[in-house]
Coordinates of C-alpha atoms in Angstrom, one line a residue:
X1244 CA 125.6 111.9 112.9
X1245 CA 123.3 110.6 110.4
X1246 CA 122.7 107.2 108.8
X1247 CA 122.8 105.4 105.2
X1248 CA 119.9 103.2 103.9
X1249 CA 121.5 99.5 102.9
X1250 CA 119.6 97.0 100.5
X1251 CA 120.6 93.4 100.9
X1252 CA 122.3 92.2 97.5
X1253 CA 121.9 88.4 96.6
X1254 CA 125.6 87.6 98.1
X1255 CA 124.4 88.9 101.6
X1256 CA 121.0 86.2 101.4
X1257 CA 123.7 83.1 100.3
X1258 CA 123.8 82.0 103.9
X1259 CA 122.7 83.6 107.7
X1260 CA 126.4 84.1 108.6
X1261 CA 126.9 85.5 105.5
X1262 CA 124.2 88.4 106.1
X1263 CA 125.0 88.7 109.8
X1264 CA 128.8 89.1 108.2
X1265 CA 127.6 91.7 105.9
X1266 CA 126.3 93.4 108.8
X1267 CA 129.1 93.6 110.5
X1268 CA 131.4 94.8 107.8
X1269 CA 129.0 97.8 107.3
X1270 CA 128.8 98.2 110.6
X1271 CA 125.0 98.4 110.8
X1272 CA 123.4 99.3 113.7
X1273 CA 119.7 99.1 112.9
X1274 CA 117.6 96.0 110.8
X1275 CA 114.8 95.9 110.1
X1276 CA 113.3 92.1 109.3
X1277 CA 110.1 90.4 108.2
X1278 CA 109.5 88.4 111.8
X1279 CA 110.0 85.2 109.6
X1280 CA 114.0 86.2 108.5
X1281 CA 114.4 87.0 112.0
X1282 CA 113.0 83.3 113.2
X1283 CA 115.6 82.2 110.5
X1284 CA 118.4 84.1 111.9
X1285 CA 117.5 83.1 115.7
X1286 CA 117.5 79.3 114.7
X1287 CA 121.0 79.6 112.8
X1288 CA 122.5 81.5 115.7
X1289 CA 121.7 78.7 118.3
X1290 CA 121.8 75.9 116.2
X1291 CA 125.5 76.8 114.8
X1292 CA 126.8 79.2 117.7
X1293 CA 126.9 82.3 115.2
X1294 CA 127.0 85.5 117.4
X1295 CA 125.3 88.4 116.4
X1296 CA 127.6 91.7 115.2
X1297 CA 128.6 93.8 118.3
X1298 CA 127.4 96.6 116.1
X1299 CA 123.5 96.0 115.9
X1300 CA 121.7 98.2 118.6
X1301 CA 118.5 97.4 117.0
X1302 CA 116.2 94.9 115.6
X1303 CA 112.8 96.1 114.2
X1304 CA 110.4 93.2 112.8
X1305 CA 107.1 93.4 111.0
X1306 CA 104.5 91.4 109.1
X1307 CA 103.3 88.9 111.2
X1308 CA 103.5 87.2 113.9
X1309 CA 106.7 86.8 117.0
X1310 CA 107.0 83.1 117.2
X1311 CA 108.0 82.2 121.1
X1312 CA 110.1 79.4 120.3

């Protein structure tokens, strides 16, 4: 029970497989993404066949926008 607050660092942001692997080694179960990092991450899951962790339960985005490509 409970939670703990994680702030990207500049290694997680080097690639999208490299913050979705991040994610998984924290075992993070809750993002929350400016619509336009999510549209980043949906693009380099399908375009590179990158799954998302099996830990994420939820995605929250904010800021502008859903795209619905």
């Amino acid at each position: 029970v409970g939670g703990t607050l994680v702030l990207r660092n500049d290694a997680m942001m080097n690639s999208i497989e490299d913050f979705l692997l991040a994610c998984e080694s924290m075992q993070i179960s809750v993002l929350s993404l400016a619509t336009g990092f999510w549209h980043e991450i949906a693009h380099e899951t399908v375009a590179n066949d990158i799954s998302l962790p099996s830990c994420l339960r939820t995605i929250v985005f904010g800021g502008e926008a859903m795209s619905s490509e």
